[in-house]
Short mmCIF file of C-alpha atoms in Angstrom, two decimals:
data_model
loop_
_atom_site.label_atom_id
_atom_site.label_comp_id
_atom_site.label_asym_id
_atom_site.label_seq_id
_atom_site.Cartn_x
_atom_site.Cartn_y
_atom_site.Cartn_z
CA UNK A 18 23.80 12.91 -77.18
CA UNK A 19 25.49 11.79 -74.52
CA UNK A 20 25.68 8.01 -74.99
CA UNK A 21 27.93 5.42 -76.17
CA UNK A 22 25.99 2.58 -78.57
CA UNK A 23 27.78 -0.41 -78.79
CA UNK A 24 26.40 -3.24 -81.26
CA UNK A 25 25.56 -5.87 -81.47
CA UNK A 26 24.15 -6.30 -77.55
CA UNK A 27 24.75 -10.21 -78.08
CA UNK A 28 27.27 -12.57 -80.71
CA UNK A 29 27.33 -16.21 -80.69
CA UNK A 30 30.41 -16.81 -83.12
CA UNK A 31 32.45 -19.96 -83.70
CA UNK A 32 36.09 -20.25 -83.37
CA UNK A 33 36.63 -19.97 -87.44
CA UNK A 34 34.38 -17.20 -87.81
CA UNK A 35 35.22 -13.35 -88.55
CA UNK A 36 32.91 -10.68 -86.86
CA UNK A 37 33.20 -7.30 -85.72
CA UNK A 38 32.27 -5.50 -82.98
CA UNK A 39 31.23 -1.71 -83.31
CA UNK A 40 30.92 1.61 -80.86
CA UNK A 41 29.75 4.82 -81.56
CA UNK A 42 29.92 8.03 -79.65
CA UNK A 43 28.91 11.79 -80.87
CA UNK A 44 30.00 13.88 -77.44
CA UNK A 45 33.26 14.91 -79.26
CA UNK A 46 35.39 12.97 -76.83
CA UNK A 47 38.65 12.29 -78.27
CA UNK A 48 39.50 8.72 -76.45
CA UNK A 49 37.79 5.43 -76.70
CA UNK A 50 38.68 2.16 -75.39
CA UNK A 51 38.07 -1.23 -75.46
CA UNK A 52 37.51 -3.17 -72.24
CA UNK A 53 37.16 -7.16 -71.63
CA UNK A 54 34.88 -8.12 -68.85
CA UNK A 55 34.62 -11.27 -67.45
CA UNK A 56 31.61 -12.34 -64.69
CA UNK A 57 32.21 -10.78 -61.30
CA UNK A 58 35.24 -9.21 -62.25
CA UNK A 59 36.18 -5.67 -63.05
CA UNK A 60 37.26 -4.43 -66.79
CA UNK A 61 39.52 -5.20 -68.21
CA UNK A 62 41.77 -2.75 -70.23
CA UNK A 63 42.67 -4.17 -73.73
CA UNK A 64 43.30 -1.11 -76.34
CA UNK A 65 43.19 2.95 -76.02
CA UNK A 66 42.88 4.95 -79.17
CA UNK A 67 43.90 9.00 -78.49
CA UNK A 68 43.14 11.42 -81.08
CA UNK A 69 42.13 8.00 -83.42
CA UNK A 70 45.69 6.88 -82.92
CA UNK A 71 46.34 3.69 -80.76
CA UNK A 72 48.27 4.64 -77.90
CA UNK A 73 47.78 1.57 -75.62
CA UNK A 74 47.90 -2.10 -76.40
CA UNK A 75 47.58 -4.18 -72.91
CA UNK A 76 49.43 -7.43 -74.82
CA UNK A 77 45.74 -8.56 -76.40
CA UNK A 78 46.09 -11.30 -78.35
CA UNK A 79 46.31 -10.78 -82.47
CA UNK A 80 43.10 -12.02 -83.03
CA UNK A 81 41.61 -9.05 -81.52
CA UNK A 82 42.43 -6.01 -84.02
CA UNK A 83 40.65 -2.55 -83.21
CA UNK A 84 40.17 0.10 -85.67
CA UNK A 85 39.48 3.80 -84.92
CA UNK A 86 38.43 4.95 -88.49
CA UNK A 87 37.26 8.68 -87.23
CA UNK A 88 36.79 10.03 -83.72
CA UNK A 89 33.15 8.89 -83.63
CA UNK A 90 33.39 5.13 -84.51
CA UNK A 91 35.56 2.21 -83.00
CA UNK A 92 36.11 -0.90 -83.99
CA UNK A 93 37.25 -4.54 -83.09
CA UNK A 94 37.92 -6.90 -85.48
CA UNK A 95 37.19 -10.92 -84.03
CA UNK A 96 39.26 -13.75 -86.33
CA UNK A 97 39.77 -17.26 -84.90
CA UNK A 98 38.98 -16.51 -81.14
CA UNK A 99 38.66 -19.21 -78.53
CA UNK A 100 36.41 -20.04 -75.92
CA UNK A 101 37.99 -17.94 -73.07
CA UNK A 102 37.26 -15.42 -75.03
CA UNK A 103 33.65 -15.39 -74.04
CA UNK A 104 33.09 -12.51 -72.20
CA UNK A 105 30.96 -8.72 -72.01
CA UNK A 106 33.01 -6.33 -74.58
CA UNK A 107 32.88 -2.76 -73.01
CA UNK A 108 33.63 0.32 -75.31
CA UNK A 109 34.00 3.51 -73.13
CA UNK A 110 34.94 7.34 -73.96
CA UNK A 111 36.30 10.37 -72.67
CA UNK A 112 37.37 13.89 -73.37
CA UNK A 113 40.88 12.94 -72.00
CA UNK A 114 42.67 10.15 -71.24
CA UNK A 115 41.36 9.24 -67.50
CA UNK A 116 39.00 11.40 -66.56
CA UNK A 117 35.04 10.94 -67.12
CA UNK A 118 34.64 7.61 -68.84
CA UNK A 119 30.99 6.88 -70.18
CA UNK A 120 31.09 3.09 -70.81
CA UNK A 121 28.54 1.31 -73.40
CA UNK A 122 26.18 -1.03 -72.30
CA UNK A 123 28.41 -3.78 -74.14
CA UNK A 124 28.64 -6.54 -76.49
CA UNK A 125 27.89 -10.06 -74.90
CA UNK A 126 30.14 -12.54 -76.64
CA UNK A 127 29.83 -16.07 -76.61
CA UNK A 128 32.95 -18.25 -78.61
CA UNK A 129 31.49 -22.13 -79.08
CA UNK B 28 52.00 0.85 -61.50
CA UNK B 29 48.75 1.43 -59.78
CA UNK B 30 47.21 -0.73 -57.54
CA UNK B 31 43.56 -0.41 -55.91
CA UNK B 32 42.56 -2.74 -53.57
CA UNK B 33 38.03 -2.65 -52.52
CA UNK B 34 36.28 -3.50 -49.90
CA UNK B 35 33.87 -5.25 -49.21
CA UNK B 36 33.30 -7.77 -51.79
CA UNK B 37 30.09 -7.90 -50.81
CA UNK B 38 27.75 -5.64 -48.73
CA UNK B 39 23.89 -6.35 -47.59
CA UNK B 40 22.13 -3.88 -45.54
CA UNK B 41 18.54 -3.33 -45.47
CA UNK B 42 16.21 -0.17 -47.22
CA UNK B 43 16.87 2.97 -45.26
CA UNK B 44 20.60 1.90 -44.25
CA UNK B 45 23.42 3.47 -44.53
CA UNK B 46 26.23 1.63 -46.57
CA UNK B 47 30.47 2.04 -47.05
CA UNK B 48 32.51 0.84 -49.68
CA UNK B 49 36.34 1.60 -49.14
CA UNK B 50 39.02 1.64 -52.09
CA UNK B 51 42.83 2.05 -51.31
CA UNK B 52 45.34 3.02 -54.07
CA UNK B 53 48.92 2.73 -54.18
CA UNK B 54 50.05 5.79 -56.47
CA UNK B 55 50.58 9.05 -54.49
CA UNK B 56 50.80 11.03 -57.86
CA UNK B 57 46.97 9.25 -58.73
CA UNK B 58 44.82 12.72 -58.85
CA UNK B 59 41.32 11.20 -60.30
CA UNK B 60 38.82 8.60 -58.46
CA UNK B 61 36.00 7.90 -59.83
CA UNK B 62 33.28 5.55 -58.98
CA UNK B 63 30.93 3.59 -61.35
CA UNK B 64 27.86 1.67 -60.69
CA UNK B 65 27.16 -1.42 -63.50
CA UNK B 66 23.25 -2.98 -62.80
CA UNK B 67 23.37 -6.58 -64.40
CA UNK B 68 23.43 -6.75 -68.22
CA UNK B 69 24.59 -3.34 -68.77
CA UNK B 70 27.82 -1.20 -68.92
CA UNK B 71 29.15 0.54 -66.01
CA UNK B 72 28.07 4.00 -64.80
CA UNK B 73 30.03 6.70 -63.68
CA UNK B 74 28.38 8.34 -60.34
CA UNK B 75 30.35 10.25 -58.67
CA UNK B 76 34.34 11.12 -59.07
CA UNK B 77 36.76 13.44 -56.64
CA UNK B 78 39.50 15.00 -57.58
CA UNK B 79 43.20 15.02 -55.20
CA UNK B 80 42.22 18.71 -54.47
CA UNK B 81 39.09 17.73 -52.28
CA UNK B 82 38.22 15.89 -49.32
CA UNK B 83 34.61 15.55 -49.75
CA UNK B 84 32.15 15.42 -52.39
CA UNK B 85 28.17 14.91 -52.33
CA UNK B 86 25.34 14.37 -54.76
CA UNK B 87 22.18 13.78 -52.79
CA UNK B 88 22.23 10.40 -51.49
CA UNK B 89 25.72 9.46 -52.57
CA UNK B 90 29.11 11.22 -51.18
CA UNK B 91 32.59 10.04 -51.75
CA UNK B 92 36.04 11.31 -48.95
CA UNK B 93 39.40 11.37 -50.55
CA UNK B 94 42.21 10.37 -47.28
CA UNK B 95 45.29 11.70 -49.72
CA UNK B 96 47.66 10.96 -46.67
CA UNK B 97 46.47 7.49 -45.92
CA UNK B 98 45.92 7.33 -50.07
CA UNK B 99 41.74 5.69 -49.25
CA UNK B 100 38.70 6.76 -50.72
CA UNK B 101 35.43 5.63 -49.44
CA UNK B 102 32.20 5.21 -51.31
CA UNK B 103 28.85 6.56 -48.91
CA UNK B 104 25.05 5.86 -49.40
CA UNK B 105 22.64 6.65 -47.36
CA UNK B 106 18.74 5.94 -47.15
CA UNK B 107 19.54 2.81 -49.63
CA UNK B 108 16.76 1.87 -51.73
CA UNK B 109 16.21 -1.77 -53.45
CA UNK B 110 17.67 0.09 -56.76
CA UNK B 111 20.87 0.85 -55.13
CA UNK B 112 21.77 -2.73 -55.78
CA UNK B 113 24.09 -3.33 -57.84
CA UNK B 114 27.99 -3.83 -58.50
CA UNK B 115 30.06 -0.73 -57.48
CA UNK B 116 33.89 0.10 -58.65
CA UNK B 117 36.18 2.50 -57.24
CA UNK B 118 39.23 3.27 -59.68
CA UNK B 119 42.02 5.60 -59.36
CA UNK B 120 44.67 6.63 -62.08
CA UNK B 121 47.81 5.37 -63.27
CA UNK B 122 49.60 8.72 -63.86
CA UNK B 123 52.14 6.08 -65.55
CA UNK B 124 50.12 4.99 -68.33
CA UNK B 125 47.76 7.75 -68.19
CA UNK B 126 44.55 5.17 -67.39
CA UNK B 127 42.36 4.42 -65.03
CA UNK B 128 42.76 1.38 -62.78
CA UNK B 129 39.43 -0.76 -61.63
CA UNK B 130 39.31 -2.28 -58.10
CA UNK B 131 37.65 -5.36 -57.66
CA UNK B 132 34.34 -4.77 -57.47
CA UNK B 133 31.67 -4.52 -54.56
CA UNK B 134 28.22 -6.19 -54.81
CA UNK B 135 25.45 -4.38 -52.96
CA UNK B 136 22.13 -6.04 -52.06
CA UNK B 137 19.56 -3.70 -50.44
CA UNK B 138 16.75 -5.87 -48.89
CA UNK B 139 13.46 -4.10 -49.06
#
């Protein structure tokens, strides 16, 4: 397996709502990330779990909690987000810490 | 930290030409660049990476040169087809913060 599955592909939430984005990788890679994408831009780094412990926070906002409960699965928790935060959600892996990413195909999110 | 500057932001060229993308990084100690290739409505995808040890790597239509000295790496197709279009990143590594570092982004349109 040598695939990242992110779901959902697409999440219309409102601003009060909780939801949860998940990722799931089985190639034994031992770092996952979250990245924010916004339209014609490049990703955006937001959190690095190594090893399942979070190593990098890129000052995201509290609303956006991850959770790495084993070296398979990542999460990120959503609570009380705002428009701007409409964007593609990327989860990406790797053996180590830069090298070899394979991104997800990503979580569209829409805030209203 | 790092810094990577692209060029173009965007590129058109017709099937059967030849087309350059050009990333420059500012970290002399970055010693990973690797290139990704994202087709609308799904995740990036890695294509082809170098390493600070070579100069020149190919994989059939695609080839990427490492300048350490001048700190560029260039992106090459050749004999583009209509699929090659697509948005292409260079990124390089921030030996810092032990992540990788996106440029901006190149848009490719191959016209058949």
């Amino acid at each position: 397996d040598t695939e990242v599955t992110q779901t959902p592909k697409h999440l219309v939430m409102g601003m009060t709502n909780k939801k949860s984005l998940k990722c799931e990788q089985h190639m034994g890679h031992r770092a996952m990330y979250w990245y924010k994408q916004k339209a014609k831009k490049p990703p955006e780094l937001m959190f690095v779990y190594s090893y399942e412990k979070l190593s990098i926070n890129e000052s995201v906002p509290s609303r956006f909690s991850p959770e790495c409960p084993n070296s398979s699965l990542l999460n990120l928790h959503l609570h009380a987000l705002q428009p701007e935060d409409s964007a593609l959600y990327l989860c990406a892996s790797s053996q180590d810490r830069v090298n070899g990413y394979t991104f997800g195909s990503g979580t569209r999110l829409t805030v209203v | 930290g790092e810094n990577v500057e692209q060029h173009p932001s965007t590129l058109s060229v017709q099937e059967g030409d030849s087309a350059v993308i050009k990333c420059t990084y500012s970290d002399s100690a970055s010693n990973y660049f690797p290139w990704y290739k994202q087709e609308l409505g799904k995740g990036p995808q890695l294509i082809i990476d170098i390493r600070s040890n070579v100069g020149e790597k190919k994989d059939q239509r695609i080839a990427v040169t490492l300048n350490k000295t001048a700190k560029h790496f260039s992106l090459h197709i050749t004999e583009t087809q209509p699929e090659d279009s697509a948005v292409y990143f260079c990124a390089a590594t921030d030996t810092g913060f032990q992540k990788l570092v996106f440029g901006t982004g190149t848009r490719l349109l191959v016209s058949p």
